[in-house]
XYZ file of N, CA and C in Angstrom:
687
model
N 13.578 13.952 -5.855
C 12.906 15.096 -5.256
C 13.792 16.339 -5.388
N 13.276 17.485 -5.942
C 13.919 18.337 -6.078
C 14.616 19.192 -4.530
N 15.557 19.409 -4.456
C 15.679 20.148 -3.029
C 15.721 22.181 -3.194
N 14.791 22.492 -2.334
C 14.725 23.500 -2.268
C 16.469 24.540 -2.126
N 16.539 25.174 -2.690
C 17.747 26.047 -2.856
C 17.909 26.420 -1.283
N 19.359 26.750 -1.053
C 19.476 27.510 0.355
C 19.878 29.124 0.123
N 19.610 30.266 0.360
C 19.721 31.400 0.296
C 20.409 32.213 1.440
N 21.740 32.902 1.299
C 21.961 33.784 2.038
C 21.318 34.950 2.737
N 21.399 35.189 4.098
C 20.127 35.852 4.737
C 21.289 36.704 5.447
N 20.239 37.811 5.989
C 21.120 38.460 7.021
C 19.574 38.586 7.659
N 19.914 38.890 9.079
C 18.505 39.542 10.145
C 19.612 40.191 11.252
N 18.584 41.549 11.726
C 19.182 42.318 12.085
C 18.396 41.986 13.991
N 19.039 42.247 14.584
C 18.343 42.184 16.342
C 19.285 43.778 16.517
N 18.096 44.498 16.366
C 18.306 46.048 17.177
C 17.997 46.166 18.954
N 18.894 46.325 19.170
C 18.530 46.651 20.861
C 18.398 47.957 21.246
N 17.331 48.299 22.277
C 17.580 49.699 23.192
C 17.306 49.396 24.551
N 18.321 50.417 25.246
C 18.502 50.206 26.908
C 19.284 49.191 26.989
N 19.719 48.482 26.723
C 20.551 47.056 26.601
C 21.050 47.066 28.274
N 21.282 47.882 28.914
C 21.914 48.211 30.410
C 20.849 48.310 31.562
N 19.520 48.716 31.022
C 18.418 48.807 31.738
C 17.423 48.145 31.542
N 16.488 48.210 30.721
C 15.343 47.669 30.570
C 15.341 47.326 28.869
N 15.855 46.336 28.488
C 16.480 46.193 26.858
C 15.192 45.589 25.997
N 14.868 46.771 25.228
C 13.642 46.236 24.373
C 14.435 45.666 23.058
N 13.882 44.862 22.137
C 14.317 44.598 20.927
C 12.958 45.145 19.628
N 13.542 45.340 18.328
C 12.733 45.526 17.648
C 12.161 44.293 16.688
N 11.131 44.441 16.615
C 10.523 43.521 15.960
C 8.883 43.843 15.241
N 8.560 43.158 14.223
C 7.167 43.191 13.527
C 6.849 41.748 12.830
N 5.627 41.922 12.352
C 4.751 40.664 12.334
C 4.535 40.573 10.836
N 5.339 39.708 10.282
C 4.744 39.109 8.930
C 3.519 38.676 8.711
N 2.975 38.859 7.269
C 1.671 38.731 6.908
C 1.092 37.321 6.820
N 0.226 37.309 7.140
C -0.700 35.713 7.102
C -0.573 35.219 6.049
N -0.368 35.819 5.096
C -0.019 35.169 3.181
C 1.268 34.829 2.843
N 2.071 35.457 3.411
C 3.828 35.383 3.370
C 4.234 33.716 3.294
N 4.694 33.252 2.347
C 5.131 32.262 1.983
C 5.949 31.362 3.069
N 7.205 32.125 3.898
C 7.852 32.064 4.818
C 7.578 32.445 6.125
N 7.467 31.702 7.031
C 7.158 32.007 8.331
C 5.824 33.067 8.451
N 4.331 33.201 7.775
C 3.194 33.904 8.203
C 2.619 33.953 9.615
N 2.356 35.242 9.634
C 2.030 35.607 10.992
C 2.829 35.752 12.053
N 4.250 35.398 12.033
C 5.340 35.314 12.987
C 5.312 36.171 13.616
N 6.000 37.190 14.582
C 6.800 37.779 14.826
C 8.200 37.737 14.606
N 9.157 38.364 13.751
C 10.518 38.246 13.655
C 11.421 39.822 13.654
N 12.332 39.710 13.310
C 13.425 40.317 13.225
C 13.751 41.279 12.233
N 13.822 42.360 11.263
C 13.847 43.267 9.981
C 15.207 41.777 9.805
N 14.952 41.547 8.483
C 15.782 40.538 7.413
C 15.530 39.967 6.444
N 16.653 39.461 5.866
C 15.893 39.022 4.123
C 16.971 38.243 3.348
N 17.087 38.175 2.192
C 18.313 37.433 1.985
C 18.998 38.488 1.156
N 19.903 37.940 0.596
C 21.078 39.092 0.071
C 20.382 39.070 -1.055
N 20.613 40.598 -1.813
C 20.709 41.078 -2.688
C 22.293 40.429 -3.775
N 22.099 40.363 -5.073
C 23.306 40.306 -5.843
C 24.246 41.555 -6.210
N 23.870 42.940 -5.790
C 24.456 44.116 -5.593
C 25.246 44.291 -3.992
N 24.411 43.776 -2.915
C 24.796 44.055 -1.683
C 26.805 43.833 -1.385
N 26.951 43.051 -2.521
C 28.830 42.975 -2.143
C 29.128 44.270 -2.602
N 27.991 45.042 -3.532
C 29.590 45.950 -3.765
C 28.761 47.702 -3.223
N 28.440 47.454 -2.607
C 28.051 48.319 -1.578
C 29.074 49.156 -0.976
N 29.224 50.373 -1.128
C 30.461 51.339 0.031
C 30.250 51.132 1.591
N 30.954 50.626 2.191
C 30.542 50.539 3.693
C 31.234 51.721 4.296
N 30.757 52.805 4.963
C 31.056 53.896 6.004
C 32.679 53.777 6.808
N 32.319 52.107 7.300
C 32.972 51.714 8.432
C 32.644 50.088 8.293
N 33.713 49.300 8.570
C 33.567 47.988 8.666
C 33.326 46.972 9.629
N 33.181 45.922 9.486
C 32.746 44.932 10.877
C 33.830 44.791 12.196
N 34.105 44.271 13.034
C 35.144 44.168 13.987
C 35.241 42.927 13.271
N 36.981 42.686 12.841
C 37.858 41.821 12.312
C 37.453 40.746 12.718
N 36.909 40.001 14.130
C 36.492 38.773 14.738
C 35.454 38.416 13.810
N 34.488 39.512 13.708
C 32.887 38.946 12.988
C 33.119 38.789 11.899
N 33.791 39.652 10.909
C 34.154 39.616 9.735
C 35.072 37.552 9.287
N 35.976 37.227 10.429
C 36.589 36.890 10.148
C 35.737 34.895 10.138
N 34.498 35.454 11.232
C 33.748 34.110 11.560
C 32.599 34.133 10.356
N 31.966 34.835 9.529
C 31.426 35.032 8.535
C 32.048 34.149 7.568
N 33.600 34.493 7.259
C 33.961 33.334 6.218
C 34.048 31.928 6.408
N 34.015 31.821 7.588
C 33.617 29.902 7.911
C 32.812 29.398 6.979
N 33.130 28.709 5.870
C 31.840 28.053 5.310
C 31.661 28.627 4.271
N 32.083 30.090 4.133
C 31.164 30.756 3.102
C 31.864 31.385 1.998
N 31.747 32.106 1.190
C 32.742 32.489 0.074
C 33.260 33.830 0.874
N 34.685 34.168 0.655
C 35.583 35.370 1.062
C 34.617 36.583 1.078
N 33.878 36.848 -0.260
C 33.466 38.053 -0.398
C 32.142 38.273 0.159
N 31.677 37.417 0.668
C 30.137 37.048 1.446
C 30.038 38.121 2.810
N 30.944 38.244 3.465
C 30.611 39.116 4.538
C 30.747 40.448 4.253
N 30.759 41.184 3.818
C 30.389 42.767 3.306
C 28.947 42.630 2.675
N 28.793 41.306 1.966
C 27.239 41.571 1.588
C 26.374 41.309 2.814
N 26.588 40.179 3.627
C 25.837 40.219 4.582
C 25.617 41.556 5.400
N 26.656 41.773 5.847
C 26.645 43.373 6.387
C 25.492 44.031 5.993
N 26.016 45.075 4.516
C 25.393 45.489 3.878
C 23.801 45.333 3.976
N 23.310 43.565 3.589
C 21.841 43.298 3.480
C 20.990 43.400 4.814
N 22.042 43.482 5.806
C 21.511 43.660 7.284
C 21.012 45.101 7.176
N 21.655 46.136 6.926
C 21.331 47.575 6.728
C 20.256 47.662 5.839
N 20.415 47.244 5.049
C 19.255 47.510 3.893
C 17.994 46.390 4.096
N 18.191 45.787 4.803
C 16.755 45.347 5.212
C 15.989 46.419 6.433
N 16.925 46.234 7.256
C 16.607 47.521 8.089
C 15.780 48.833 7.760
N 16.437 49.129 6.652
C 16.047 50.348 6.229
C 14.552 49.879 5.274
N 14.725 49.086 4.680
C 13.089 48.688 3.825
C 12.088 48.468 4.917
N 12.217 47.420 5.591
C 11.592 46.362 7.010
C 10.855 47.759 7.526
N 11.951 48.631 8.247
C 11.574 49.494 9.811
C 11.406 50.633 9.338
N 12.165 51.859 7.880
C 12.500 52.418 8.085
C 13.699 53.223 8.391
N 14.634 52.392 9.413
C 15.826 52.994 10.536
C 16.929 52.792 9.823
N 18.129 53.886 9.600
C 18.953 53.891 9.193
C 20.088 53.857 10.327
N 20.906 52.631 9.357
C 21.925 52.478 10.299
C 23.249 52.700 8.892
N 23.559 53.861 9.639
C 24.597 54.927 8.294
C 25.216 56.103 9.196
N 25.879 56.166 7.973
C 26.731 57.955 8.512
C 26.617 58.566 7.417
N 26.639 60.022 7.773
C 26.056 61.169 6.516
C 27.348 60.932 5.635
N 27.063 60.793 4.263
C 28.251 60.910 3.240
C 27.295 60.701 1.991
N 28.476 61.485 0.953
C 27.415 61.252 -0.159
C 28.333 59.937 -0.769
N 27.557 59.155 -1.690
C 27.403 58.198 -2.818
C 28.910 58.509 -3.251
N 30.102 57.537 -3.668
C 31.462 58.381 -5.029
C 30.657 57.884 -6.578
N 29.626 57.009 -6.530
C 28.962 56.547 -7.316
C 27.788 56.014 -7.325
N 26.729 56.198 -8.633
C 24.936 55.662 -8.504
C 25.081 54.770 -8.017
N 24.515 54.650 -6.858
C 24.241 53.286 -5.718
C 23.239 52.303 -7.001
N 23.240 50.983 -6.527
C 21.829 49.865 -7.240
C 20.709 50.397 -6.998
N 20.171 49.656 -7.853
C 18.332 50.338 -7.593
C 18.189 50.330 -6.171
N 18.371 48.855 -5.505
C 17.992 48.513 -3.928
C 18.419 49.782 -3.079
N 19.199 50.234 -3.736
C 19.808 50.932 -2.569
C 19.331 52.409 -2.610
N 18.872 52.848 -3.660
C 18.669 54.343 -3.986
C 17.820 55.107 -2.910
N 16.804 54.213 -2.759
C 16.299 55.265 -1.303
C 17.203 54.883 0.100
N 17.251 54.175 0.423
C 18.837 54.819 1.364
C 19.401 55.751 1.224
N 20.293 55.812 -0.199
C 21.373 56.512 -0.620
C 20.465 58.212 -0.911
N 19.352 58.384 -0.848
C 18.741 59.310 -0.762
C 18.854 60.101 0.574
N 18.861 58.687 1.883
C 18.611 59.798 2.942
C 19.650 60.496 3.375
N 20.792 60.607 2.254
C 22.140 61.036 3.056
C 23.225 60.286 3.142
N 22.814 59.247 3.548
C 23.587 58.302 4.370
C 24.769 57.531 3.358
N 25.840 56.962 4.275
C 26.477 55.029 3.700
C 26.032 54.366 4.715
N 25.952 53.234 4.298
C 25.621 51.989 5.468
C 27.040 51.739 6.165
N 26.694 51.403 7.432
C 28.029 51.261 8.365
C 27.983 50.055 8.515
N 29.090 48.945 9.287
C 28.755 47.800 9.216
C 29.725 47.839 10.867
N 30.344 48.758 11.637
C 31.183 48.814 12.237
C 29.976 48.376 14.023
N 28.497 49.038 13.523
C 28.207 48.783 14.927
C 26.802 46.953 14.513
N 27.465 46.676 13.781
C 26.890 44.847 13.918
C 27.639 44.134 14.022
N 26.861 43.189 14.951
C 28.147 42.020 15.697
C 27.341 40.676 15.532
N 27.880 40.394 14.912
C 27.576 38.380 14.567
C 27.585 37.862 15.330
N 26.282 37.090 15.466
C 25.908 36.624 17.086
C 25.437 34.969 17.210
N 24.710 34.764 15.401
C 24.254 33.407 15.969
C 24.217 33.182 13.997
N 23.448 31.692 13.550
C 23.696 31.521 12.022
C 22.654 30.289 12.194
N 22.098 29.891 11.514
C 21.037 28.933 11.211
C 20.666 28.601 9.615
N 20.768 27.617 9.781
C 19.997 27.088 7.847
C 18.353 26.616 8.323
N 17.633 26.867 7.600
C 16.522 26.658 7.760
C 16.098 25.394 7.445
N 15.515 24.184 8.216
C 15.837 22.866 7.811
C 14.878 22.467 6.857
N 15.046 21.268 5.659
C 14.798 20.671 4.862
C 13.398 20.039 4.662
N 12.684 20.282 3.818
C 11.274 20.294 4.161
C 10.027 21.761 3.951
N 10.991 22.990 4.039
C 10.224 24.012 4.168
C 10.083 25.123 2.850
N 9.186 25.371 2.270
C 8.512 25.958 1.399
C 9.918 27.372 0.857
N 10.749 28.203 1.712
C 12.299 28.246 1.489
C 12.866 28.249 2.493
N 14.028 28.043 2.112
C 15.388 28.103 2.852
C 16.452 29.181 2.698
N 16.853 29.125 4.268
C 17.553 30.007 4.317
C 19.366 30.465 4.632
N 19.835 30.311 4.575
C 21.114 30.587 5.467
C 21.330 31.578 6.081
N 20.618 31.519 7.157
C 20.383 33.295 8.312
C 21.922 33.578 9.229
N 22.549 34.864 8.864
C 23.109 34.973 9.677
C 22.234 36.401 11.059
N 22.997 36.160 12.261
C 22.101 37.110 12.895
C 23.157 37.993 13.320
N 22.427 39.672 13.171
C 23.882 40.380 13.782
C 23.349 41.466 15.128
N 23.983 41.671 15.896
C 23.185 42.128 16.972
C 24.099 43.836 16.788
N 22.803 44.762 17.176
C 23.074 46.454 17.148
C 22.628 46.983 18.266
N 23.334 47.899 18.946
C 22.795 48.795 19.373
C 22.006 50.428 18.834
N 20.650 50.322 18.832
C 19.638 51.276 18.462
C 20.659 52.448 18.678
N 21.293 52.784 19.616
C 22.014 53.924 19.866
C 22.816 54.624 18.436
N 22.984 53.737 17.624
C 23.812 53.931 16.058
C 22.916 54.575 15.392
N 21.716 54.529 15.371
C 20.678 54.782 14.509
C 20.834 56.299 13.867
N 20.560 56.781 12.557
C 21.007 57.839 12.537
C 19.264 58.577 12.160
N 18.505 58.002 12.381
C 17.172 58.609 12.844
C 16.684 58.199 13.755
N 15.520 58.557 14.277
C 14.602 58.480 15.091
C 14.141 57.371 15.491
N 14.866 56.385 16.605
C 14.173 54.358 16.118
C 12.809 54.560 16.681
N 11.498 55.465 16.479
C 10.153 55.616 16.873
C 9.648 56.154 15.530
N 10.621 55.968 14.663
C 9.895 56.755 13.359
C 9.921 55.627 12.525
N 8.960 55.149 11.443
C 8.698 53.834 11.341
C 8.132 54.249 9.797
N 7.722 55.450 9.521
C 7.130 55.804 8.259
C 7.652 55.652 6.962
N 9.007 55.118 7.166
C 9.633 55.132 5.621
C 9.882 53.982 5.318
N 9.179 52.595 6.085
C 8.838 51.317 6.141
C 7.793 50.784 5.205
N 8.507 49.523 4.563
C 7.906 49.103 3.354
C 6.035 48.448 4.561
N 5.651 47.611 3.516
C 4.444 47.015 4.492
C 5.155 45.531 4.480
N 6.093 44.951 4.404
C 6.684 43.528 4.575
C 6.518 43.472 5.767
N 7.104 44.339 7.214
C 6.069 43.939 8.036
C 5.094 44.788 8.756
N 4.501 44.221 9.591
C 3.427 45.151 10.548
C 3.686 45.028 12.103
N 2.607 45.978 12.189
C 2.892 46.405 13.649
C 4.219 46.286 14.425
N 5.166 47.035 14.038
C 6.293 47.636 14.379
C 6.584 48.275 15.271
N 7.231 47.625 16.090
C 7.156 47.832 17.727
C 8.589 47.355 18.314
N 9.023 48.426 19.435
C 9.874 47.876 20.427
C 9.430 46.899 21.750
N 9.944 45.724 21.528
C 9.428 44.794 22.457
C 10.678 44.547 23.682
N 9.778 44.856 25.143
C 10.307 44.726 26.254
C 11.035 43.296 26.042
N 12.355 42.880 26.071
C 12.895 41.701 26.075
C 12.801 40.502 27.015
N 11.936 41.017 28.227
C 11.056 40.151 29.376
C 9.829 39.268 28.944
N 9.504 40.328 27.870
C 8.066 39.943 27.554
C 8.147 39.628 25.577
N 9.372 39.031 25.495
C 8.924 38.799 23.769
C 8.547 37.477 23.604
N 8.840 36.549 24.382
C 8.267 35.238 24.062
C 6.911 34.635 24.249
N 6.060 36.175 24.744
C 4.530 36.206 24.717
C 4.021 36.213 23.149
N 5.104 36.503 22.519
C 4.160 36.903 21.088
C 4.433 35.402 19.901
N 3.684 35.686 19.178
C 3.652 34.135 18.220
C 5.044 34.280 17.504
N 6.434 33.687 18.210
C 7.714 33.737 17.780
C 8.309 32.373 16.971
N 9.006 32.541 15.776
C 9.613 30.873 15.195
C 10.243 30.453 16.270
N 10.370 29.274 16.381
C 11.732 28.343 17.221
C 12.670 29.004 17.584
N 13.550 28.959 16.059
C 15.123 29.866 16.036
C 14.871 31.150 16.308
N 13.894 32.122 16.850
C 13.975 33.350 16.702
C 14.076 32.843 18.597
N 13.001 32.251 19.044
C 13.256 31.784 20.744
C 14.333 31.654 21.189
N 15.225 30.987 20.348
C 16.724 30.605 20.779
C 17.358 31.634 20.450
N 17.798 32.556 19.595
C 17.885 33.300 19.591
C 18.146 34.198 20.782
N 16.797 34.718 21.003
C 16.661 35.491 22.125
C 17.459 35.288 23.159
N 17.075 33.633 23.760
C 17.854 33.657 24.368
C 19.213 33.591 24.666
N 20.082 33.612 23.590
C 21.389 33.958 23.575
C 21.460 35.433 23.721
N 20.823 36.452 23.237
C 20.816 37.780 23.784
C 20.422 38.335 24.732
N 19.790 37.193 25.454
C 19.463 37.810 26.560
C 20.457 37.289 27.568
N 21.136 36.264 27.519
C 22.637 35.903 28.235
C 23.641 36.804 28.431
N 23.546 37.643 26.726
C 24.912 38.680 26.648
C 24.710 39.601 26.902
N 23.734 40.030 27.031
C 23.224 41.468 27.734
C 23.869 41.442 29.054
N 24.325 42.895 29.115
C 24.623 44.069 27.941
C 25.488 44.222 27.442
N 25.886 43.008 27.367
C 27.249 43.126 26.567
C 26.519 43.246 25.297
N 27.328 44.292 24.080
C 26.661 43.919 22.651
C 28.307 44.219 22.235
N 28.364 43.366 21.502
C 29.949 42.596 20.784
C 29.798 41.335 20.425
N 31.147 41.246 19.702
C 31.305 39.633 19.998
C 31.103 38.192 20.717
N 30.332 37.801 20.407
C 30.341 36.660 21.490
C 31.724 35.721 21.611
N 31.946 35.079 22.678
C 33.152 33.687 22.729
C 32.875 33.291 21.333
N 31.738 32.561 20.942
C 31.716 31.926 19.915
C 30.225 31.962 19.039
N 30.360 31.752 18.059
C 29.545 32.054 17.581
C 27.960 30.685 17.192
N 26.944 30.068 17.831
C 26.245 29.042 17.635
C 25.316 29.178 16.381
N 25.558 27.896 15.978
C 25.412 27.853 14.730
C 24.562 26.337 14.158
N 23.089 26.220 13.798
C 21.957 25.301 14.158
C 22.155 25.125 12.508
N 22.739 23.869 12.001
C 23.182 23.542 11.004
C 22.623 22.358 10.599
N 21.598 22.795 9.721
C 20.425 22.051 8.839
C 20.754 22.251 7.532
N 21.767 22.055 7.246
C 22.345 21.773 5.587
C 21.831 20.288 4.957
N 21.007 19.334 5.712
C 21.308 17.908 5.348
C 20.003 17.599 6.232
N 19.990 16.292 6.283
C 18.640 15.898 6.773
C 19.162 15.560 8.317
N 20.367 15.939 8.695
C 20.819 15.629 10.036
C 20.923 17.242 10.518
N 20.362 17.302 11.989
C 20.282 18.383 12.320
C 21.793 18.794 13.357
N 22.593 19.486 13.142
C 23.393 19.662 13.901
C 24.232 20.832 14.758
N 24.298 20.884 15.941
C 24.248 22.171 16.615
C 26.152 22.610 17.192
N 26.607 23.485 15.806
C 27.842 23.448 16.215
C 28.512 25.251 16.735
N 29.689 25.304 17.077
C 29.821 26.936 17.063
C 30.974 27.151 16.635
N 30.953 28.399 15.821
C 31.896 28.985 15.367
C 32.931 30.244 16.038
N 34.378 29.815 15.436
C 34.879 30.899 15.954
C 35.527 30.512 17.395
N 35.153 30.049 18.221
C 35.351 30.177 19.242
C 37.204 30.138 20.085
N 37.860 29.924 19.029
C 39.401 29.581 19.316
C 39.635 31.295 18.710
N 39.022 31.939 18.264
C 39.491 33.293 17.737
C 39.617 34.168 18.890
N 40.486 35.082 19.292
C 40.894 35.898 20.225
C 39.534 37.214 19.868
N 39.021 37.522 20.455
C 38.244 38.818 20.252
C 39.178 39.753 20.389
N 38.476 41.148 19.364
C 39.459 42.053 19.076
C 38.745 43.625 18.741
């Protein structure tokens, strides 16, 4: 039996109010979508083969950066970064950047970004949770999740117009009320790890990590002997 490939992912969890009333952003994949239809999820996707060599603004906090390479190749966490931003920006719209120009022609992927001004920053995402998508499913994924505060945004997070149609109805969801909507599993669990750390947005102790590499499902965490920094 052939086994479906596993693919590097990034998904982004934007927060606002995180101190008060903390909505998250989210939209609804299409009923045809190969992967998870009709869901509600998160702006994400898998990496691009350009996303490593991406200029980053500003870089990850050394902890996240440093729990990213668990497992994975050295040069893997700048792309993740990176594909977190640039899904963002296709998915929602919302740029998460600082004004600077290009020292060189950005990739195709990147050109409308690199249009609005901007570099992608990687300094305000914090690695929060990681999942493989288990064995059996039409694709797979290797999701890492990085958590933001909306406050970074260097437009408008109510402006939604420069959003591909990958997803719909694009909305800030009250974080009381997101598990009303038709959500995956891992996006439930999820949540609720952000809704534990609230308001804290950083580093977590450690990082949990739902590890479906194999036909054994196993729930381990990363990082957690690392000093936050």
């Amino acid at each position: 039996m052939t086994m479906t490939p596993i693919r590097d992912a990034a998904t982004i969890i934007l927060v606002r109010d995180a101190a008060t009333q903390p909505r998250i952003l989210m939209g609804q994949r299409g009923a045809k979508a190969a992967f998870m239809p009709n869901k509600f999820v998160f702006p994400g996707g898998a990496v691009d083969p350009d996303d490593g060599r991406v200029p980053l603004a500003a870089p990850m906090a050394m902890t996240c950066e440093e729990r990213l390479r668990i497992g994975a190749a050295q040069n893997l966490a700048t792309a993740l970064a990176a594909a977190a931003v640039r899904e963002l920006w296709e998915e929602a719209g919302l740029i998460l950047g600082t004004a600077g120009a290009w020292a060189s022609p950005p990739p195709d992927d990147w050109k409308s970004f690199a249009d609005t001004g901007h570099l992608p920053r990687a300094d305000a995402l914090h690695y929060v949770f990681r999942a493989i998508t288990p064995p059996g499913r039409p694709r797979r994924f290797d999701a890492r999740f990085f958590l933001a505060d909306a406050a970074h945004l260097a437009n408008d997070p109510d402006d939604f117009s420069a959003a591909t149609d990958e997803l719909t109805h694009l909305q800030w969801i009250p974080l009381t009320e997101a598990r009303s909507f038709n959500l995956p599993f891992i996006t439930e669990v999820v949540l609720a790890e952000v809704a534990a750390a609230l308001p804290h947005i950083g580093p977590p102790p450690s990082v949990p990590f739902f590890n479906n590499s194999d036909e054994q499902s196993l729930f381990e965490r990363l990082g957690g002997a690392s000093p936050l920094r």
